[in-house]
Amino acid sequence: MEFDPGYGADPFAALVREAPGAETYPVHDFRVEWGPIFHRGRLDGTARVLVIGQDPATHEAITRRILVGEAGQRVQAFLARLGIDRSYVMVNALLYSVYGQSGGEKHVSDPGIVGYRNRWLEALLTTSPIEAVVAFGHLADTAWQAWTTTGGPGVDLPYRPAPHPTQPESSSGGDPQKLAAAYQRLLTRWNEVLTDLAPAVAHPDAVRPLETFDVSAPPPDVPILPDDLPAGCPSWMRSVRAWASREGTDQESKRATIVVTVPTAERPWHAQ
Ligand code: URA
């Protein structure tokens, strides 16, 4: 099975070694106890599309790569429509998972957070022939805007902000009608972004006519590549079924606990 070789060489090795901690990401607003989670995708100079996400969640805390759960699999479907099946690289606006409602907004423009994120963007834009940039969600857009003010590499690349892939779930409060309307808004906007960015992607992995999303259905999931996860991750960690959740009887234990469950359909002992 393929695997992500990790952060062996500079500039990425140095970036990982020098990751900021609780002095930059305050413990009351970030889940620093789960460690920094850096990226997903190609660091070998083959990435053509740069994706900026928001902050990692439970599946990401276990796999040590970003955008692995539901949000990540929707992003994977978005990239596939551009013909990008593996030539992508993703970073989040925030290195640690946000704890509470407002931590992200409050800190996304803190100088220490911006400075370290910009080092990643500079490293990626210097080492990879990126042709287009897409930011999912408001914090990700803020992150790209902060980079453009530096005048550094890539600031003039074709860029579009897009709504965050799990915005429909977070905005609809479990109401199925609101959810369907939110899916429709999300995919309508994603289709506009796809149409805008497709001409910029001159070197896709596969040449396919642009097929936009059906806005009357939920966003599809595309499984992520084995090449994106650290060596030894079992294949069910790439499953589109949720397998990690925060559980606990009070705030303290819930913050300290992620329960990992092998999805029923992925249990090898049932296949025997
Ligand atoms: N997981 C991430 O790593 N980033 C997001 O934006 C959402 C989920």
Coordinates of C-alpha atoms and ligand atoms in Angstrom, one line a residue:
M1 CA 0.0 0.0 0.0
E2 CA 1.2 3.5 -0.8
F3 CA 1.8 5.9 2.0
D4 CA 2.8 9.5 2.7
P5 CA 6.6 9.6 3.3
G6 CA 6.2 12.6 5.7
Y7 CA 8.4 15.5 6.4
G8 CA 11.9 14.2 6.0
A9 CA 13.4 17.1 4.0
D10 CA 13.6 20.8 4.3
P11 CA 11.8 23.2 4.1
F12 CA 9.0 20.9 5.6
A13 CA 11.2 19.2 8.1
A14 CA 12.2 22.5 9.6
L15 CA 8.6 23.7 9.6
V16 CA 7.5 20.7 11.5
R17 CA 10.4 21.0 14.0
E18 CA 9.5 24.6 14.6
A19 CA 5.8 24.3 14.9
P20 CA 4.2 26.8 17.3
G21 CA 2.6 25.5 20.5
A22 CA 0.4 26.9 23.3
E23 CA 2.4 30.2 23.4
T24 CA 0.8 31.0 19.9
Y25 CA -2.4 28.9 20.0
P26 CA -3.9 29.5 23.5
V27 CA -5.2 26.4 25.2
H28 CA -8.6 27.9 26.0
D29 CA -9.3 28.3 22.3
F30 CA -7.4 25.4 20.6
R31 CA -7.1 21.7 21.3
V32 CA -3.3 21.9 21.5
E33 CA -3.4 18.6 23.5
W34 CA -4.0 16.8 20.2
G35 CA -0.9 18.2 18.6
P36 CA -0.3 20.3 15.4
I37 CA -1.7 18.7 12.2
F38 CA 0.2 20.1 9.2
H39 CA -1.1 19.1 5.7
R40 CA -2.4 16.5 3.3
G41 CA -1.1 15.8 -0.2
R42 CA 2.0 16.2 -2.3
L43 CA 5.1 17.8 -0.8
D44 CA 7.3 16.5 -3.6
G45 CA 6.9 19.3 -6.1
T46 CA 4.0 17.8 -8.1
A47 CA 1.0 19.7 -6.6
R48 CA -0.9 21.8 -9.1
V49 CA -3.8 22.9 -6.9
L50 CA -3.4 24.4 -3.4
V51 CA -6.3 24.0 -1.1
I52 CA -6.7 26.0 2.1
G53 CA -9.0 24.5 4.8
Q54 CA -10.0 25.7 8.2
D55 CA -8.9 23.6 11.2
P56 CA -8.6 19.9 11.9
A57 CA -11.2 17.7 13.6
T58 CA -11.3 14.2 15.0
H59 CA -10.4 12.0 12.0
E60 CA -7.5 14.4 11.4
A61 CA -6.2 14.1 15.0
I62 CA -5.9 10.4 14.6
T63 CA -4.5 10.2 11.1
R64 CA -2.2 13.2 11.5
R65 CA -3.2 14.6 8.2
I66 CA -5.8 17.3 7.4
L67 CA -9.1 17.1 5.6
V68 CA -9.5 13.4 6.0
G69 CA -13.1 13.1 7.3
E70 CA -16.3 14.1 5.6
A71 CA -15.1 17.6 4.7
G72 CA -11.9 16.2 3.1
Q73 CA -13.8 13.7 1.0
R74 CA -16.1 16.4 -0.3
V75 CA -13.0 18.4 -1.2
Q76 CA -11.6 15.3 -2.9
A77 CA -14.8 15.2 -5.0
F78 CA -14.3 18.9 -5.9
L79 CA -10.7 18.4 -7.0
A80 CA -11.7 15.4 -9.1
R81 CA -14.0 17.7 -11.1
L82 CA -10.9 19.7 -12.0
G83 CA -9.1 16.5 -13.1
I84 CA -7.0 16.6 -10.0
D85 CA -6.8 13.2 -8.5
R86 CA -3.5 13.4 -6.7
S87 CA -1.6 16.6 -7.7
Y88 CA -2.9 18.7 -4.8
V89 CA -1.6 19.9 -1.5
M90 CA -3.7 21.2 1.4
V91 CA -3.0 23.3 4.5
N92 CA -5.5 24.6 7.1
A93 CA -5.7 28.2 8.3
L94 CA -5.2 26.9 11.8
L95 CA -2.7 24.3 12.9
Y96 CA -4.7 23.1 15.8
S97 CA -8.4 22.2 16.2
V98 CA -10.5 25.2 17.4
Y99 CA -12.1 24.6 20.9
G100 CA -15.3 26.5 21.3
Q101 CA -17.2 28.7 18.9
S102 CA -15.2 31.9 18.4
G103 CA -11.5 30.8 18.8
G104 CA -10.9 30.7 15.1
E105 CA -12.3 34.1 14.3
K106 CA -10.5 35.6 17.4
H107 CA -7.0 34.3 16.5
V108 CA -6.9 33.7 12.7
S109 CA -5.0 37.0 12.2
D110 CA -2.7 36.8 15.3
P111 CA 0.8 37.6 14.1
G112 CA 2.3 34.3 15.3
I113 CA -0.4 32.3 13.6
V114 CA -0.2 34.2 10.4
G115 CA 3.6 34.2 10.4
Y116 CA 3.9 30.4 10.7
R117 CA 1.1 29.8 8.2
N118 CA 2.8 32.1 5.7
R119 CA 6.0 30.1 6.1
W120 CA 4.1 27.0 4.9
L121 CA 2.4 28.9 2.0
E122 CA 5.8 30.2 0.9
A123 CA 7.4 26.7 1.1
L124 CA 4.5 25.2 -0.9
L125 CA 4.4 28.0 -3.5
T126 CA 8.1 27.9 -4.0
T127 CA 8.5 24.1 -4.3
S128 CA 5.3 23.2 -6.3
P129 CA 4.1 24.4 -9.7
I130 CA 0.7 25.5 -8.3
E131 CA -1.8 26.6 -11.0
A132 CA -4.8 27.5 -8.9
V133 CA -5.7 28.1 -5.3
V134 CA -9.0 27.5 -3.5
A135 CA -9.9 28.4 0.1
F136 CA -12.8 26.5 1.8
G137 CA -14.6 28.7 4.3
H138 CA -14.2 32.2 5.7
L139 CA -11.1 31.5 7.8
A140 CA -9.3 30.0 4.9
D141 CA -10.1 33.0 2.7
T142 CA -8.7 35.2 5.5
A143 CA -5.5 33.1 5.4
W144 CA -5.1 33.5 1.7
Q145 CA -5.8 37.3 1.9
A146 CA -3.1 37.6 4.6
W147 CA -0.6 35.8 2.3
T148 CA -1.4 38.1 -0.7
T149 CA -0.4 41.2 1.4
T150 CA 3.1 39.8 1.6
G151 CA 3.7 40.0 -2.1
G152 CA 5.3 36.6 -1.9
P153 CA 5.3 33.8 -4.5
G154 CA 2.0 32.9 -6.0
V155 CA 0.0 35.9 -4.8
D156 CA -1.3 36.5 -8.4
L157 CA -2.4 32.9 -9.0
P158 CA -6.0 32.3 -10.0
Y159 CA -7.8 32.1 -6.7
R160 CA -11.4 31.6 -5.5
P161 CA -12.9 31.4 -2.0
A162 CA -15.6 28.7 -1.7
P163 CA -18.0 27.8 1.1
H164 CA -16.8 25.2 3.6
P165 CA -17.7 21.6 2.7
T166 CA -19.5 21.0 6.0
Q167 CA -21.1 24.4 6.2
P168 CA -24.6 22.9 5.4
E169 CA -24.5 20.6 8.4
S170 CA -23.2 23.3 10.7
S171 CA -25.8 25.8 9.6
S172 CA -28.9 23.7 9.4
G173 CA -29.2 22.5 13.0
G174 CA -30.5 19.0 12.0
D175 CA -33.5 20.4 10.0
P176 CA -33.7 18.3 6.8
Q177 CA -35.3 21.1 4.7
K178 CA -32.7 23.7 5.7
L179 CA -30.0 21.1 5.0
A180 CA -31.2 20.4 1.5
A181 CA -31.4 24.2 0.8
A182 CA -27.9 24.6 2.2
Y183 CA -26.5 21.8 0.0
Q184 CA -28.0 23.5 -3.0
R185 CA -26.4 26.8 -2.1
L186 CA -23.0 25.1 -1.4
L187 CA -23.0 23.2 -4.7
T188 CA -24.2 26.2 -6.8
R189 CA -21.3 28.2 -5.5
W190 CA -18.9 25.3 -5.9
N191 CA -20.0 25.0 -9.5
E192 CA -19.2 28.6 -10.1
V193 CA -15.8 28.2 -8.6
L194 CA -15.1 25.1 -10.7
T195 CA -16.1 26.9 -13.8
D196 CA -13.8 29.8 -12.9
L197 CA -10.8 27.7 -12.0
A198 CA -10.9 24.9 -14.5
P199 CA -9.2 26.9 -17.3
A200 CA -6.3 27.7 -15.0
V201 CA -5.6 24.0 -14.3
A202 CA -3.4 23.4 -17.3
H203 CA -1.8 20.1 -16.1
P204 CA -4.6 18.0 -14.6
D205 CA -4.0 14.3 -13.7
A206 CA -6.8 13.3 -16.0
V207 CA -8.3 15.3 -18.8
R208 CA -12.1 15.2 -18.4
P209 CA -14.8 17.6 -19.6
L210 CA -15.9 19.7 -16.6
E211 CA -18.8 18.1 -15.0
T212 CA -20.4 20.3 -12.4
F213 CA -22.3 19.1 -9.3
D214 CA -25.9 18.1 -9.3
V215 CA -27.2 20.8 -6.9
S216 CA -30.3 18.8 -5.9
A217 CA -28.3 16.1 -4.2
P218 CA -26.0 16.1 -1.2
P219 CA -22.3 16.7 -2.1
P220 CA -20.7 13.4 -3.1
D221 CA -17.7 11.9 -1.2
V222 CA -14.6 10.7 -3.0
P223 CA -12.3 8.6 -0.8
I224 CA -8.8 10.0 -0.2
L225 CA -5.7 8.3 -1.5
P226 CA -3.6 5.8 0.6
D227 CA -0.6 8.0 -0.5
D228 CA -2.0 10.8 1.7
L229 CA -1.8 9.0 5.1
P230 CA 1.2 8.0 7.1
A231 CA 2.6 4.5 6.7
G232 CA 0.6 1.7 8.4
C233 CA -2.8 3.5 8.5
P234 CA -5.4 0.8 7.9
S235 CA -7.6 1.3 4.8
W236 CA -10.8 2.0 6.9
M237 CA -9.2 5.3 8.0
R238 CA -9.9 6.4 4.4
S239 CA -13.5 5.1 4.7
V240 CA -16.3 7.5 4.0
R241 CA -18.0 6.2 7.1
A242 CA -17.3 8.2 10.3
W243 CA -15.0 6.3 12.6
A244 CA -13.9 8.9 15.2
S245 CA -15.9 10.9 17.6
R246 CA -15.4 13.0 20.7
E247 CA -17.1 11.3 23.7
G248 CA -17.3 12.0 27.4
T249 CA -19.7 12.6 30.2
D250 CA -18.5 16.2 30.8
Q251 CA -16.5 18.9 29.1
E252 CA -13.3 17.7 30.7
S253 CA -13.5 14.1 29.6
K254 CA -14.9 15.0 26.2
R255 CA -12.0 17.2 25.4
A256 CA -9.6 14.5 26.5
T257 CA -11.3 11.6 24.6
I258 CA -11.6 10.6 20.9
V259 CA -13.3 7.2 20.4
V260 CA -12.1 5.3 17.3
T261 CA -14.3 2.5 16.0
V262 CA -13.6 0.3 13.0
P263 CA -16.7 0.8 10.8
T264 CA -18.9 -2.3 10.8
A265 CA -18.7 -2.8 7.0
E266 CA -14.9 -2.5 7.1
R267 CA -14.3 -5.3 9.7
P268 CA -12.0 -7.9 8.1
W269 CA -13.3 -10.6 10.4
H270 CA -16.8 -10.3 9.0
A271 CA -15.4 -10.8 5.5
Q272 CA -14.0 -14.3 6.3
Ligands
URA1 N1 -10.8 19.1 8.7 C1 -9.7 19.9 8.3 O1 -8.6 19.5 8.4 N2 -10.0 21.1 7.8 C2 -11.2 21.5 7.6 O2 -11.4 22.6 7.1 C3 -12.3 20.7 8.0 C4 -12.0 19.5 8.6

